[in-house]
Tab-separated table of C-alpha atoms and ligand atoms in Angstrom:
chain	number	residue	atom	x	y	z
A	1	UNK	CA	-2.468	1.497	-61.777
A	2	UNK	CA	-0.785	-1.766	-59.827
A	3	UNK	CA	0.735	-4.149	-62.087
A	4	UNK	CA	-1.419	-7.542	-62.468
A	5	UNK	CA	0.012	-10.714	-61.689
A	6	UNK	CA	2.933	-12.239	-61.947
A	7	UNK	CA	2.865	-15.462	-63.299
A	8	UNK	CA	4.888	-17.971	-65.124
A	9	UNK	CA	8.872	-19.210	-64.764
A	10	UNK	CA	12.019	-16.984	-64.321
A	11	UNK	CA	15.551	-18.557	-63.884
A	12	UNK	CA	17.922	-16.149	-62.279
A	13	UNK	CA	21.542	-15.178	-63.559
A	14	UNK	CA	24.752	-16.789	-61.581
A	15	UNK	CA	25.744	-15.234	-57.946
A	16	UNK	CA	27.342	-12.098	-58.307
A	17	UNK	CA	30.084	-13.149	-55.121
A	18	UNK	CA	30.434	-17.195	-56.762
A	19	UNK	CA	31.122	-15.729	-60.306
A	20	UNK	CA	33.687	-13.613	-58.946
A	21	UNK	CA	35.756	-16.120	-56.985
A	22	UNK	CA	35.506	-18.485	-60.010
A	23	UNK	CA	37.426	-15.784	-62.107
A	24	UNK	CA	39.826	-15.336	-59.884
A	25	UNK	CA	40.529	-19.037	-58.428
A	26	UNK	CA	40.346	-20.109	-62.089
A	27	UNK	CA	42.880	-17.394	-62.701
A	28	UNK	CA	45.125	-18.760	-60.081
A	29	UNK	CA	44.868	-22.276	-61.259
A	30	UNK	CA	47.468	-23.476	-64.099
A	31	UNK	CA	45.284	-24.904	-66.770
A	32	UNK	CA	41.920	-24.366	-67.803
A	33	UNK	CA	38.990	-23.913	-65.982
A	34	UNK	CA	35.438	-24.039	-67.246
A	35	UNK	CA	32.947	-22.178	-65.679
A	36	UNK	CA	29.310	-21.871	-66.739
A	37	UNK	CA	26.217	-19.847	-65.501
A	38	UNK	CA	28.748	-17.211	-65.009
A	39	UNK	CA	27.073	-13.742	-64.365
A	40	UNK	CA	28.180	-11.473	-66.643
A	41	UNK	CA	27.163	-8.473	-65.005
A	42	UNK	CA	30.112	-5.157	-65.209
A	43	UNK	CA	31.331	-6.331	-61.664
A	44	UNK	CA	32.259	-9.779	-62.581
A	45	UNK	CA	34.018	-8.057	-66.043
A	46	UNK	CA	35.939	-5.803	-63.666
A	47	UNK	CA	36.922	-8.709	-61.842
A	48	UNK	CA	37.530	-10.259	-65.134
A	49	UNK	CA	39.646	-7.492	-67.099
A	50	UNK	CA	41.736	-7.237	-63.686
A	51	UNK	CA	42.742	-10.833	-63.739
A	52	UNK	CA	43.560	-10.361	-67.323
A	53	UNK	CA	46.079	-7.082	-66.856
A	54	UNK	CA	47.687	-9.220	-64.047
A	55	UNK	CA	48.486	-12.232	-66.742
A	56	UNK	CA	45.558	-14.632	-66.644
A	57	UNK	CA	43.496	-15.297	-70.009
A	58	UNK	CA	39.961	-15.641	-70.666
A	59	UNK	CA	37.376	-16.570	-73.327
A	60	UNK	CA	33.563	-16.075	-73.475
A	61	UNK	CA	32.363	-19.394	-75.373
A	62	UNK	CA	28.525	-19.003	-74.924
A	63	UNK	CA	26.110	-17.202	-72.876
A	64	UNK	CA	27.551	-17.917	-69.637
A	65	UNK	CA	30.091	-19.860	-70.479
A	66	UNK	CA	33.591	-19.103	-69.877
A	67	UNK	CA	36.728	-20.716	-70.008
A	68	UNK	CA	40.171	-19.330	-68.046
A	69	UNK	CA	43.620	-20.103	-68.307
A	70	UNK	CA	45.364	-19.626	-64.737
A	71	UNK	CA	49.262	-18.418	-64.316
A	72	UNK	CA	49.514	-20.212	-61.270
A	73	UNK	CA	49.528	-18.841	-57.713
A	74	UNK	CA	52.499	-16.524	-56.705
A	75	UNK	CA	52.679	-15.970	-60.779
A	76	UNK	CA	50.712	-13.113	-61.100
A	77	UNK	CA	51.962	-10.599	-63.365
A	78	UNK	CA	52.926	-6.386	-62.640
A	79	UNK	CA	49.718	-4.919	-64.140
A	80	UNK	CA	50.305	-2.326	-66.877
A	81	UNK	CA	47.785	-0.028	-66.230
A	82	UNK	CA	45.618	1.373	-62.792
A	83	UNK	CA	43.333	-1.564	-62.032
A	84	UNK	CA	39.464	-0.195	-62.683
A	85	UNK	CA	36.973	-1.810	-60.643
A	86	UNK	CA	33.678	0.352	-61.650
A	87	UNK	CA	31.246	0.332	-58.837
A	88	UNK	CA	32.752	-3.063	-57.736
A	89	UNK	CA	33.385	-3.411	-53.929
A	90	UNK	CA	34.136	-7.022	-54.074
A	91	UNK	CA	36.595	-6.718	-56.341
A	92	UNK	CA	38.547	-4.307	-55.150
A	93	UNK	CA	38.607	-5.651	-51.279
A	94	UNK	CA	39.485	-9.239	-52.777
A	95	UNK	CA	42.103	-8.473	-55.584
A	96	UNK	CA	43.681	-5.845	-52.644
A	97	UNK	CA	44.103	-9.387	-50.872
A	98	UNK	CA	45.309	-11.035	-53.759
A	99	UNK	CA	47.788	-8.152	-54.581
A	100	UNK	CA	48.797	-8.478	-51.298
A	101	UNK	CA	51.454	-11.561	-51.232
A	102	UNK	CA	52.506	-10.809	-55.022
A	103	UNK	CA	55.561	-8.712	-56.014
A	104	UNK	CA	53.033	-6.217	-57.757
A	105	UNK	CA	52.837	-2.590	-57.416
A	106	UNK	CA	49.547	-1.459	-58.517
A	107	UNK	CA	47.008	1.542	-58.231
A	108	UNK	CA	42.669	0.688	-57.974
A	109	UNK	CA	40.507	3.085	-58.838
A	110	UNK	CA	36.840	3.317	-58.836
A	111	UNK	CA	33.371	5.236	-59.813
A	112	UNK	CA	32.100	7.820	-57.375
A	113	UNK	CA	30.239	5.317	-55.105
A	114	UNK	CA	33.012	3.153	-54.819
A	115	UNK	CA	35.500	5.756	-53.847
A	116	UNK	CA	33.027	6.678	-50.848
A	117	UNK	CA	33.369	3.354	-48.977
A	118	UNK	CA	36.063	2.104	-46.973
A	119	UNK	CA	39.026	0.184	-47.576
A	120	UNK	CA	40.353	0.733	-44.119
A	121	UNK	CA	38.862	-2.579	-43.101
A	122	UNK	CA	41.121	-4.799	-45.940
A	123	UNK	CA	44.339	-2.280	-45.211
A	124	UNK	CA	44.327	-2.793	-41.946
A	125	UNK	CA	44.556	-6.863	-42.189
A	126	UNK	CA	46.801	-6.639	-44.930
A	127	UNK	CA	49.431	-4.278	-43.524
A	128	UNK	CA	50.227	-6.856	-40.765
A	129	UNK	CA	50.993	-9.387	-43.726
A	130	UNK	CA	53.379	-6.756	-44.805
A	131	UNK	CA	51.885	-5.110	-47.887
A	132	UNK	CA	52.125	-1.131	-47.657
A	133	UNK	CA	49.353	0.861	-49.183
A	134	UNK	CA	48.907	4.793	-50.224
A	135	UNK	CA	45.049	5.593	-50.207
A	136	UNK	CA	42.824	8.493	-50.408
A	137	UNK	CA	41.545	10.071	-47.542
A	138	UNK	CA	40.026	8.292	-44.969
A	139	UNK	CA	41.190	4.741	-46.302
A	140	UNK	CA	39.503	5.283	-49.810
A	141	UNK	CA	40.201	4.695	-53.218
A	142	UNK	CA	41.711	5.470	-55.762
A	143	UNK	CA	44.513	3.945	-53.488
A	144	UNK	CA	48.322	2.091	-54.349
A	145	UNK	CA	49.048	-1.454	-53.100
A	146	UNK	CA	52.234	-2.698	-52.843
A	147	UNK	CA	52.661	-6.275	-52.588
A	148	UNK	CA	54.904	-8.140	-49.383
A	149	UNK	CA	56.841	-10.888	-50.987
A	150	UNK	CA	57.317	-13.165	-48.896
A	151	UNK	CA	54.008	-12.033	-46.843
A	152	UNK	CA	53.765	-13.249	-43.133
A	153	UNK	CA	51.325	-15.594	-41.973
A	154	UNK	CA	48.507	-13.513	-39.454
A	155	UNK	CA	45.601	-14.533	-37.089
A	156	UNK	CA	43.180	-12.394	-37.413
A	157	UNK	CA	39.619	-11.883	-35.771
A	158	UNK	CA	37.296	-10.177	-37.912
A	159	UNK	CA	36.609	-6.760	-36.274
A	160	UNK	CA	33.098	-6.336	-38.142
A	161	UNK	CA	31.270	-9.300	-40.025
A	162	UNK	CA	31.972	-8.837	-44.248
A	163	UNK	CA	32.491	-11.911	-46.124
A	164	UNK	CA	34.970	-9.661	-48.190
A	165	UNK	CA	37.122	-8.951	-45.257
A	166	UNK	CA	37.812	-12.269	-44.560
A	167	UNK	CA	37.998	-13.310	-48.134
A	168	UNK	CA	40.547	-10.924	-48.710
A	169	UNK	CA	42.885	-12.229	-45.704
A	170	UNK	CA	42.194	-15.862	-47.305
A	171	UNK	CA	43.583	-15.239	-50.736
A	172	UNK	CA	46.307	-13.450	-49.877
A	173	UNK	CA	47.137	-16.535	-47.524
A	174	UNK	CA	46.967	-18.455	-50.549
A	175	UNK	CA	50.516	-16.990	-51.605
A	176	UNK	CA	51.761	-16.819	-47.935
A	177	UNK	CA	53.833	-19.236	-46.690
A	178	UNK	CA	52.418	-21.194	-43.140
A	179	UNK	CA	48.962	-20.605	-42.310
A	180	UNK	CA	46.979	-17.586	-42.360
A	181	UNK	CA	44.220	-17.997	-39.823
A	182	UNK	CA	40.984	-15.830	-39.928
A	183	UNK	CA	38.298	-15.895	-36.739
A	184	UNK	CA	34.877	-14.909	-37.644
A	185	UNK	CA	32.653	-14.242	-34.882
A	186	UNK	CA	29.632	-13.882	-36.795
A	187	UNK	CA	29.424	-16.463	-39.854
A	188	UNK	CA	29.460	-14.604	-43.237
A	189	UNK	CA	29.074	-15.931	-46.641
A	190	UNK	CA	31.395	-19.230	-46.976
A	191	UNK	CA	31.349	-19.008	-50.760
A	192	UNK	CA	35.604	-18.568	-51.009
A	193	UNK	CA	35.915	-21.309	-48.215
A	194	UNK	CA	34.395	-24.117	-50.226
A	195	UNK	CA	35.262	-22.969	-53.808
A	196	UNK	CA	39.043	-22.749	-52.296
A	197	UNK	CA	39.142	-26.193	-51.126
A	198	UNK	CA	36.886	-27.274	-54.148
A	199	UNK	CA	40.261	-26.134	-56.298
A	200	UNK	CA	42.413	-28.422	-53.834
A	201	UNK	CA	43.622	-25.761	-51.410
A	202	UNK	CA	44.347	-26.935	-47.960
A	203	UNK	CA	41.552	-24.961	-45.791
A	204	UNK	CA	40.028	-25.790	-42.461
A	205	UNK	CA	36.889	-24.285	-40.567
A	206	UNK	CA	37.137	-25.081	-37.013
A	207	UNK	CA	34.152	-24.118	-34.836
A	208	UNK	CA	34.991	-22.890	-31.194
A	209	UNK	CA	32.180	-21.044	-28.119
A	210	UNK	CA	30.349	-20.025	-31.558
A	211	UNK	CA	33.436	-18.528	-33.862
A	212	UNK	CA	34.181	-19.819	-36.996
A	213	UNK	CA	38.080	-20.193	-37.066
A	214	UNK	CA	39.445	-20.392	-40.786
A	215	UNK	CA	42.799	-21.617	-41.674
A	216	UNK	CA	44.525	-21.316	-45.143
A	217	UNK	CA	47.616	-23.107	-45.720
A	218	UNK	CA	49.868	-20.835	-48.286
A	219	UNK	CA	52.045	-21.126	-51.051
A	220	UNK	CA	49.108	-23.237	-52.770
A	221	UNK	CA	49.002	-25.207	-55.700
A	222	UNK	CA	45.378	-24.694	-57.195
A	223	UNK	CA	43.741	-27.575	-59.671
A	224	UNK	CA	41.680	-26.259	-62.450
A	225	UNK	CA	37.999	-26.597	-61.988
A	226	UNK	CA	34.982	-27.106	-63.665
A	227	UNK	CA	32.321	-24.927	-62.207
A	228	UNK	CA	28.497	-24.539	-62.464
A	229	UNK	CA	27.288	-21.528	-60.743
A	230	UNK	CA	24.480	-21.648	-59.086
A	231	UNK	CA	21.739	-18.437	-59.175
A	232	UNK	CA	22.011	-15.537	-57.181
A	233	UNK	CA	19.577	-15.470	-54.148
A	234	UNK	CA	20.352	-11.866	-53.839
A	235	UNK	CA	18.598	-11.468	-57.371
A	236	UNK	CA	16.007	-13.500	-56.475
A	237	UNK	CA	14.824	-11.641	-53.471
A	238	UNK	CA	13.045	-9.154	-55.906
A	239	UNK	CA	11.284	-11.320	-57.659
A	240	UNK	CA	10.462	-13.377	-54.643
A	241	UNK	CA	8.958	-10.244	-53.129
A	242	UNK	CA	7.501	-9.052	-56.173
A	243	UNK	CA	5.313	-12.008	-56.211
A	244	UNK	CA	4.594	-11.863	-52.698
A	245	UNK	CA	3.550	-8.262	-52.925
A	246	UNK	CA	1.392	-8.762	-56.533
A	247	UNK	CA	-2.039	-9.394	-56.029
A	248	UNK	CA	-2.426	-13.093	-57.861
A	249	UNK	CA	0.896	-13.502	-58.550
A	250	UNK	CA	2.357	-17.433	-58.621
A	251	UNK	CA	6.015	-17.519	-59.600
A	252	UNK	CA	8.179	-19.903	-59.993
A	253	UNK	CA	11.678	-18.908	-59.820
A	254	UNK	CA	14.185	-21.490	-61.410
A	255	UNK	CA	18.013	-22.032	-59.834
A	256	UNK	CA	18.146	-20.075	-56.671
A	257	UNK	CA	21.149	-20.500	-54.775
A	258	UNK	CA	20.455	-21.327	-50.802
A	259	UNK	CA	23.451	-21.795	-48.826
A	260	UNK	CA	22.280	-21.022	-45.520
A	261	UNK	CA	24.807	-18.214	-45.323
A	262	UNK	CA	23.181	-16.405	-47.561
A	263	UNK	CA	19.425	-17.431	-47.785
A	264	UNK	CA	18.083	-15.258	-44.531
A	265	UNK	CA	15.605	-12.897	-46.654
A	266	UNK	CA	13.663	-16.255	-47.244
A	267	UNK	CA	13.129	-17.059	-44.013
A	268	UNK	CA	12.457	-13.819	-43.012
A	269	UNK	CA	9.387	-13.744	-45.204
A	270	UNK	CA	8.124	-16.874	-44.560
A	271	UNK	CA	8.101	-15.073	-40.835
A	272	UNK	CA	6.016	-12.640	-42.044
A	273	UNK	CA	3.707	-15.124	-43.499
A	274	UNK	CA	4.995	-15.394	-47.293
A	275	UNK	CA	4.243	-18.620	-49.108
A	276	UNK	CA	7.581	-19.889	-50.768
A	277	UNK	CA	7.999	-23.336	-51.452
A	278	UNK	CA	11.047	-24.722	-52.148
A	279	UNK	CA	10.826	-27.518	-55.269
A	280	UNK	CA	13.240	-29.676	-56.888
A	281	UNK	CA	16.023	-29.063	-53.668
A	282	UNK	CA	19.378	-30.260	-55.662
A	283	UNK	CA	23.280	-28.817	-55.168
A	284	UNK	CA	25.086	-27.187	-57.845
A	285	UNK	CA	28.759	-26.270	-57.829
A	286	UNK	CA	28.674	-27.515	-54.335
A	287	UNK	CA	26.123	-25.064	-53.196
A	288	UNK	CA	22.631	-25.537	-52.574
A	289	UNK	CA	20.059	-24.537	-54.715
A	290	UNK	CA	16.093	-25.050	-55.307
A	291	UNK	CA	13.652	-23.771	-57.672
A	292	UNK	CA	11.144	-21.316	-55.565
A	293	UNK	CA	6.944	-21.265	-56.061
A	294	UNK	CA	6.093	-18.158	-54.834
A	295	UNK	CA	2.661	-16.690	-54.157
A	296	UNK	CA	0.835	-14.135	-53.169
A	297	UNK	CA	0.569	-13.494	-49.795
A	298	UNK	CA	-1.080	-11.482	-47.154
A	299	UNK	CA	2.610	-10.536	-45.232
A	300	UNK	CA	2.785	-9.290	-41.589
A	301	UNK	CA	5.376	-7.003	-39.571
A	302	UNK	CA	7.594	-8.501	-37.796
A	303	UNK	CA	10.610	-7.493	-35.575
A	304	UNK	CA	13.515	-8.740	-37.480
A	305	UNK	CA	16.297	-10.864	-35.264
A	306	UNK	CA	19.293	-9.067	-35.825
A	307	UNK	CA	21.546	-12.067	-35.500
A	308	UNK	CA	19.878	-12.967	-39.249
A	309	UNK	CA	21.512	-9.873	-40.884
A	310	UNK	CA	24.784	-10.899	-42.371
A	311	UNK	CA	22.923	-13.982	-44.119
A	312	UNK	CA	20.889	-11.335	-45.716
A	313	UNK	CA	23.024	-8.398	-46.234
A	314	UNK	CA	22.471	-6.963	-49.412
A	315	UNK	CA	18.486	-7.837	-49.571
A	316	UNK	CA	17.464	-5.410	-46.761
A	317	UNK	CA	16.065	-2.530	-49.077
A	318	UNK	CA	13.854	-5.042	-51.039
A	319	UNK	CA	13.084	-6.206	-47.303
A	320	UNK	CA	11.920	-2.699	-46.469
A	321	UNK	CA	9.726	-2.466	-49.595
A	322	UNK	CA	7.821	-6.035	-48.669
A	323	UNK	CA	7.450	-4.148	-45.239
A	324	UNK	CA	5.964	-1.342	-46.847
A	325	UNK	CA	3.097	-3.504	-48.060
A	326	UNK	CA	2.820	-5.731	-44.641
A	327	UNK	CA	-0.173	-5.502	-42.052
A	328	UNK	CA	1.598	-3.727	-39.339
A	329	UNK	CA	5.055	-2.594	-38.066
A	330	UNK	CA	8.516	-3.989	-39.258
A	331	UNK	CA	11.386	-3.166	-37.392
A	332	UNK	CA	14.673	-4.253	-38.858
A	333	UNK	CA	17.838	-3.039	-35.929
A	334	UNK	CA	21.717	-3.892	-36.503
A	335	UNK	CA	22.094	-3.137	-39.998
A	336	UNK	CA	25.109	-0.478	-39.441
A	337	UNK	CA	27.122	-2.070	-42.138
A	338	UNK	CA	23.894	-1.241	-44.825
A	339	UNK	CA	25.428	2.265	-44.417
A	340	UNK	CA	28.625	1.334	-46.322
A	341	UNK	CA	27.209	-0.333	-49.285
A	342	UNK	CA	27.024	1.120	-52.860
A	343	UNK	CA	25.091	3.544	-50.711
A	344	UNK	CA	23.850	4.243	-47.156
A	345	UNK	CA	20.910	1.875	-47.979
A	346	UNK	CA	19.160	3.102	-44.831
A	347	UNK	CA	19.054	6.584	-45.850
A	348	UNK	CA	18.507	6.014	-49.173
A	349	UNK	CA	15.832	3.327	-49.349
A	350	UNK	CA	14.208	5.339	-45.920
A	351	UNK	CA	13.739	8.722	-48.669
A	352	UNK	CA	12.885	6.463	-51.764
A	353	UNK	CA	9.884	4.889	-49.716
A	354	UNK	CA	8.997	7.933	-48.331
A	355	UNK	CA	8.534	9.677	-51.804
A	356	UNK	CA	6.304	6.744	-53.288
A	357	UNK	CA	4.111	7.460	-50.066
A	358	UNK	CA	5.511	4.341	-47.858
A	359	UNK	CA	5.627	5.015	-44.109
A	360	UNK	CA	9.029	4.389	-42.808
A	361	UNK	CA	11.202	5.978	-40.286
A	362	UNK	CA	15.048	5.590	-40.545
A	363	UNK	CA	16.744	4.948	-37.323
A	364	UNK	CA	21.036	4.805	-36.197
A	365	UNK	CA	20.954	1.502	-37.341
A	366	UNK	CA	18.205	0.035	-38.937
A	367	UNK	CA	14.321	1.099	-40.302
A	368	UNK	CA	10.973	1.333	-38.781
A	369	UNK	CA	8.299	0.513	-41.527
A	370	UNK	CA	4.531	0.542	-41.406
A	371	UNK	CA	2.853	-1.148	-43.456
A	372	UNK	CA	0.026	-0.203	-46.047
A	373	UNK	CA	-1.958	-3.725	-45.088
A	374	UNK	CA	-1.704	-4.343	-48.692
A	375	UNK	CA	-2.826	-1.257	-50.185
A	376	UNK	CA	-1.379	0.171	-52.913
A	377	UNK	CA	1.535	2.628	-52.152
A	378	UNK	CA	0.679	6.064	-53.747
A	379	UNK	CA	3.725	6.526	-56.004
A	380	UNK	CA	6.170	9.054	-56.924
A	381	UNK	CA	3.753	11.346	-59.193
A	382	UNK	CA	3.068	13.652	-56.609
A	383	UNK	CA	6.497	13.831	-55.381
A	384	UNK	CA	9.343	16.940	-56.598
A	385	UNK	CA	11.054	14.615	-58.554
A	386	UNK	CA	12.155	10.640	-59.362
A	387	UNK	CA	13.957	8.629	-56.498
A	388	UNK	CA	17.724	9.109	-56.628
A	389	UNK	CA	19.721	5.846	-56.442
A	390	UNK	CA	23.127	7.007	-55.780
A	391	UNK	CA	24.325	4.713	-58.171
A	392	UNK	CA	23.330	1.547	-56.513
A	393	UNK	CA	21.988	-1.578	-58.269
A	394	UNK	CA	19.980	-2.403	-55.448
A	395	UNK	CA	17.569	0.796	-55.182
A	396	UNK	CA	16.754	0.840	-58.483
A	397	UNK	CA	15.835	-2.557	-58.505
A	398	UNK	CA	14.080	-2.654	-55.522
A	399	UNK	CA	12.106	0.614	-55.673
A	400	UNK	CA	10.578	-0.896	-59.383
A	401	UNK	CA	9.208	-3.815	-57.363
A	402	UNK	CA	7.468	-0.773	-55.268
A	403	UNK	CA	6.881	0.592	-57.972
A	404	UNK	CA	4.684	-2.531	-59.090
A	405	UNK	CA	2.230	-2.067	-56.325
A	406	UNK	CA	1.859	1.741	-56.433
A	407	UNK	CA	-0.879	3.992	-57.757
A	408	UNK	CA	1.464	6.082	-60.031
A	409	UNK	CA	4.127	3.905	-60.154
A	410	UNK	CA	8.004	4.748	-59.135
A	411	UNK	CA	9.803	6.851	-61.391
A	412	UNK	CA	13.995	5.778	-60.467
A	413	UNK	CA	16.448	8.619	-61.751
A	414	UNK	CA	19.151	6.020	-63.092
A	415	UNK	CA	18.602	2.514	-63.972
A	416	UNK	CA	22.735	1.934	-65.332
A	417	UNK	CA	23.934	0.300	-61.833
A	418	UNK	CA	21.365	-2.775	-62.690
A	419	UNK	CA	24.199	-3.972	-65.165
A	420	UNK	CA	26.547	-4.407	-62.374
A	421	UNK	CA	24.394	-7.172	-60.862
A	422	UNK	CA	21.647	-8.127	-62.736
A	423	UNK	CA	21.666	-6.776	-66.647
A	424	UNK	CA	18.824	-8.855	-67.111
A	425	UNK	CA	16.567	-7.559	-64.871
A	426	UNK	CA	14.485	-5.167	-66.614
A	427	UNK	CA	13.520	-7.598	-69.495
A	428	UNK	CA	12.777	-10.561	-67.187
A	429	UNK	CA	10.564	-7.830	-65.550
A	430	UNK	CA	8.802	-6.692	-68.544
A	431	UNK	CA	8.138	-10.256	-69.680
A	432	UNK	CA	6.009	-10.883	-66.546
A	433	UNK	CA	3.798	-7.929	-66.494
A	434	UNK	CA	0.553	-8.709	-68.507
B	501	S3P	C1	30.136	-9.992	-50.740
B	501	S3P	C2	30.048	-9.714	-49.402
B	501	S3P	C3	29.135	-8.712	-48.830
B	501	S3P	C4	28.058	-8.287	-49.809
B	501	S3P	C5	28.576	-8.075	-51.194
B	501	S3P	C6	29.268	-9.314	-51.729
B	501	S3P	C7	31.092	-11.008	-51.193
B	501	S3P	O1	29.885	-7.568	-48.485
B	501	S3P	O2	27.406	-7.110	-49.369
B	501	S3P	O3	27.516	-7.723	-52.079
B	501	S3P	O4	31.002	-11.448	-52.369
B	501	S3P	O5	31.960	-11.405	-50.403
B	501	S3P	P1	30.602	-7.413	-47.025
B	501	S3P	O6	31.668	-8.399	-46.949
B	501	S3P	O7	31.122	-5.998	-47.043
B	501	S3P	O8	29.491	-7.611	-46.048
C-alpha cells in the first residue's frame, strides 16, 4: 500500500560540504571557533577525528554545537596514525590539499566504496605544487601524501567540474606562498570560496568569457569564526520529492540552504510542474536559505539542460525517482561524473528502479525515465531480492522515497551509509507517515 500524506514541518540537518569546511577552517584558525547546526553525520566526524590527529582540538557542547581550537595555518601537526576517512570523498580530496603545503607525511585510507573512486584528479593538481604521493592502483586509496614545504604557487584550469577539486587546490594555497590561482569553467559549489574569505583570507573570484577565475593568496592568517550552518539542500531534495510524489502531501521543510550553486534540483522540479514555495527567504552563515512549502503535484517529463548538472550533483538519483512518477519521458544527459560517486549512480539507481517496476533506461551518460503518470510503482516484492546500494547514502535514501509510492514498497539491502549524510533520516521519515 502507498504511504498517505505527508504533512506537517521538518527542519533539515546542516550541509554535509559547509560542516566540513567549518571543521577544517576552524581548525586552521588560532583561537576558537563556534560553529552550530553542524551535521554530525560519520563524514563530518572523519573530517573531524582527522583534524584532531593533525593537532587541532574539538568539543561537542550541544546537539550541533561545536566549538574548535585551530593550530594555525602552516602548524599542522605529523599525524600519528593512517588518516581514516570512512566512505568520505570530501574529506579525503580536501585534507589531500591541505596535507599538501604541510611538512606531513601521512597515509588515507578508506571503506570499499571510497577506495573505488579516483584520486587522480586531486594528485594530479597537487604534484605540480610539489607534494609527491604513493597510491593504489589507478590513483586510488589507501594512498601516502607527502607534503611540499615550501609548495609552489600553480594556475590551474579545472579539467572536469568538482567543487572538491578546486577546493583542494584552494587550501593547499592557503599554506603556499604567492597566489594559487584556480579557473573553473563550469561554476561548482562556492561554499570554500566564501567561508575562506568569511575567516579573513585574501580570495578573489574574477569572472572572464564565462570562467570563474579563483585566486588564493597563501601563507594565510585565518580569524576564528562564529558559524551557523545553514541546512543541507541535498537532504532536502528527498523530502521535497517525497511530498511532491505523495498523494496529499503539504510539507513544509524548515532551513534549506539555496545558494544558487547548489539549489538546481529545485528548479528542475518546478520545470516539471512541482509546487515549492519558498517562505521566510533569510541568509544564514552567509548563505542563502528559505523554509520550503511543498505540495503535491501532478509532475511532467522534461529534458533536463545539462548545463544545470553540477548545481545539482548529488540529487540526480532522487531526480530519477520523481521521474519515475512523472507524466511522460525524462531525459537527464551529461551526468558522467554520477559514475564516480559513492557509486556509479547511473547504474545503480537505473537497476534499483527497474526492480521496484520503474521504467528507466540507463544510457553513457545519463538516464531515460518514463514515467508511471502518477501511478503507483509496483515494488520490490516480486523482484529476486532487495535493491543493493553499494554502500551509498544516496540510494538508500532515495529508493525509500520510491518506496513511499509503491504497491509493495522497496525493500533496500543496507540502510548504514544514511549516517554518513543524514543519521536522521529514517526517524524524520517515520514521524511523517500516518
Ligand atoms: C562536494 C562536492 C561534490 C559533491 C560532494 C560534496 C563538496 O563532489 O558530489 O557530495 O563538498 O565539495 P565533486 O567535487 O566530486 O563534484
Amino acid at each position: 500500500m502507498p504511504a498517505g500524506p505527508l504533512r506537517g514541518t521538518i527542519r533539515v540537518p546542516g550541509d554535509k560540504s559547509i560542516s566540513h569546511r567549518s571543521i577544517m577552517l576552524g581548525a586552521l584558525a588560532v583561537g576558537e571557533t563556534r560553529v552550530s547546526g553542524l551535521l554530525e553525520g560519520e563524514d563530518v566526524l572523519a573530517t573531524a577525528a582527522a583534524m584532531r590527529a593533525m593537532g587541532a582540538s574539538g568539543e561537542r557542547v550541544g546537539e550541533g554545537e561545536w566549538r574548535v581550537h585551530g593550530v594555525g595555518v602552516g602548524a599542522l601537526l605529523q599525524p600519528e596514525a593512517p588518516l581514516d576517512m570512512g566512505n568520505s570523498g570530501t574529506s579525503t580530496r580536501l585534507l589531500m590539499g591541505l596535507v599538501s603545503s604541510h611538512a606531513i607525511e601521512t597515509r588515507f585510507f578508506g571503506d570499499a566504496s571510497l577506495s573505488k573512486r579516483p584520486m587522480g584528479r586531486v594528485i594530479e593538481p597537487l604534484s605540480l605544487m610539489g607534494a609527491a604521493f604513493d597510491a593504489s592502483e589507478g590513483g586510488r586509496l589507501p594512498l601516502t601524501v607527502r607534503g611540499a614545504r615550501p609548495a609552489v604557487p600553480i594556475e590551474y584550469r579545472l579539467p572536469v567540474a568538482s567543487a572538491q577539486v578546486k577546493s583542494a587546490i584552494l587550501l593547499a594555497g592557503l599554506n603556499t606562498p604567492g597566489i594559487t590561482t584556480v579557473i573553473e569553467p563550469v561554476p561548482t559549489r562556492d561554499h570554500s570560496e566564501r567561508m575562506l574569505r568569511g575567516f579573513g583570507a585574501e580570495l578573489e573570484v574574477e569572472e572572464v568569457a564565462g570562467e570563474r577565475i579563483i585566486r588564493i593568496r597563501g601563507e594565510a592568517e585565518l580569524t576564528p569564526q562564529t558559524i551557523e550552518v545553514p541546512g543541507d539542500p541535498s537532504s532536502a531534495a528527498f523530502f521535497i520529492v517525497a511530498a511532491l510524489i505523495v498523494p496529499g502531501s503539504e510539507l513544509l521543510i524548515q532551513n534549506v540552504g539555496l545558494n544558487p550553486t547548489r539549489a538546481g534540483i529545485v528548479h528542475v522540479l518546478r520545470q516539471m510542474g512541482g509546487d515549492i514555495t519558498e517562505v521566510n527567504p533569510r541568509e544564514v552563515g552567509g548563505e542563502p536559505v528559505a523554509d520550503l512549502l511543498v505540495k503535491h503535484s501532478a509532475l511532467t517529463g522534461i529534458e533536463v539542460d545539462p548545463a544545470i548538472v553540477p548545481s545539482m550533483v548529488d540529487e540526480f538519483p532522487v531526480l530519477f525517482v520523481a521521474a519515475s512518477l512523472a507524466d511522460g519521458t525524462t531525459t537527464c544527459t551529461g551526468l558522467e561524473e554520477l559514475r564516480v560517486k559513492e557509486s556509479d549512480r547511473i547504474s545503480v539507481m537505473a537497476e534499483a528502479l527497474t526492480l521496484a517496476g520503474a521504467r528507466v533506461r540507463e544510457t553513457e551518460d545519463g538516464m531515460v525515465i518514463e514515467g508511471s503518470g502518477g501511478q503507483p510503482l509496483p515494488g520490490s516484492a516480486d523482484a529476486d531480492g532487495p535493491v543493493a546500494t553499494h554502500l551509498d547514502h544516496r540510494i538508500a535514501m532515495s529508493m525509500a522515497v520510491a518506496g513511499l509510492v509503491s504497491r509493495d514498497g522497496v525493500l533496500v539491502d543496507d540502510t548504514r551509509p544514511i549516517a554518513t549524510s543524514f543519521p536522521v533520516f529514517e526517524a524524520l521519515l517515520e514521524g511523517l507517515i500516518p
